[in-house]
Amino acid sequence: MKKIGLLGLIAFIGLIGNAQAQFGDYGIKVGLGHATIDDDLTTKSGILGASVGGYINYTFHESQSMLAEVFYLQTGLNLIRRGNNFEEIFDNGTTLMIREGSIHAWYAQIPILACIHLEMPIRQAGHTLGFFLGPAVGIGITGIYNERKVSPYVSSLESNYDLRIHGTAKDRDPFSHLNRLDVSAILGLSYEYKDLTITAYLDHGFLATSTGVDVLRILEREQTGNTDINVRIPNGTNVAYMVSVAYRLGSMNKK
């Protein structure tokens, strides 16, 4: 994936040539979809993903390349919602404990997307299809972390508690449990008509949201006595399947 992205960037630079990017269109966009943390060990289900923000396009119309008319770069600032519903079951034969909860984390995200758009070959002009790909960097800013541990056979409060009720503000902060930095790749398709753009895209993270404990490595360390075995392993990454609607507010292109 990294090699494909690097080759794509080199090809894009070659196609555009030495032209300087110009400010183009700008606007706002909102989106909804399915967000989850790609972790098979603990993730039970996803949550409602959301995105709201603004965008600006950079064009290369002064380039000598013929393809400069269909290529552009897009960046902006988005507020995105990511997270999951999780569950873990522990059973040692005599005691059953269930750990369950949810993560609703909001990130400020800046994408840098290489885009291509082509007018559809139909009678009515102005209908455009687009394809885009690029990285995005997110910084966690706020959210809520809920956790509950339940022992079905024990009724005491000490064995059944809910951090949302009894925990501290730090306990409820998702970034006390997750890495605050998130780096992802965004891949998608768009349909544009006049000032309206509808987009379907995948936002797939590359950085582990946190680290967990590998039970098999713990057993191996206990059986072999090798204390150098690292029992910590990276947990899943943020993944979201989104549909967004964007509205062009104007253009700063003088042409």
Tab-separated table of N, CA, C and O in Angstrom, residues 54-56 74-78 109-112:
chain	number	residue	atom	x	y	z
A	54	GLY	N	-14.845	21.761	6.422
A	54	GLY	CA	-14.725	22.565	5.226
A	54	GLY	C	-13.590	22.057	4.359
A	54	GLY	O	-12.699	21.349	4.832
A	55	TYR	N	-13.632	22.407	3.082
A	55	TYR	CA	-12.598	21.957	2.146
A	55	TYR	C	-12.172	23.108	1.250
A	55	TYR	O	-12.887	24.096	1.075
A	56	ILE	N	-10.996	22.955	0.673
A	56	ILE	CA	-10.511	23.879	-0.353
A	56	ILE	C	-9.739	23.080	-1.389
A	56	ILE	O	-8.997	22.153	-1.047
A	74	GLN	N	-7.003	18.438	-2.794
A	74	GLN	CA	-8.003	18.926	-1.849
A	74	GLN	C	-7.506	18.741	-0.423
A	74	GLN	O	-6.950	17.698	-0.072
A	75	THR	N	-7.689	19.764	0.379
A	75	THR	CA	-7.388	19.677	1.802
A	75	THR	C	-8.507	20.401	2.556
A	75	THR	O	-9.490	20.829	1.966
A	76	GLY	N	-8.354	20.519	3.852
A	76	GLY	CA	-9.381	21.163	4.654
A	76	GLY	C	-9.233	20.768	6.108
A	76	GLY	O	-8.193	20.260	6.546
A	77	LEU	N	-10.291	20.985	6.855
A	77	LEU	CA	-10.314	20.637	8.266
A	77	LEU	C	-11.665	20.015	8.591
A	77	LEU	O	-12.712	20.620	8.322
A	78	ASN	N	-11.640	18.808	9.157
A	78	ASN	CA	-12.866	18.088	9.495
A	78	ASN	C	-12.880	17.727	10.976
A	78	ASN	O	-11.830	17.449	11.568
A	109	GLN	N	-9.295	16.455	11.932
A	109	GLN	CA	-8.586	15.746	10.870
A	109	GLN	C	-8.277	16.679	9.696
A	109	GLN	O	-9.118	17.468	9.271
A	110	ILE	N	-7.044	16.564	9.182
A	110	ILE	CA	-6.630	17.300	7.991
A	110	ILE	C	-6.255	16.289	6.906
A	110	ILE	O	-5.258	15.570	7.049
A	111	PRO	N	-7.039	16.195	5.824
A	111	PRO	CA	-6.684	15.311	4.717
A	111	PRO	C	-5.916	16.051	3.631
A	111	PRO	O	-6.042	17.275	3.478
A	112	ILE	N	-5.129	15.304	2.867
A	112	ILE	CA	-4.464	15.842	1.676
A	112	ILE	C	-4.723	14.831	0.562
A	112	ILE	O	-4.093	13.769	0.512
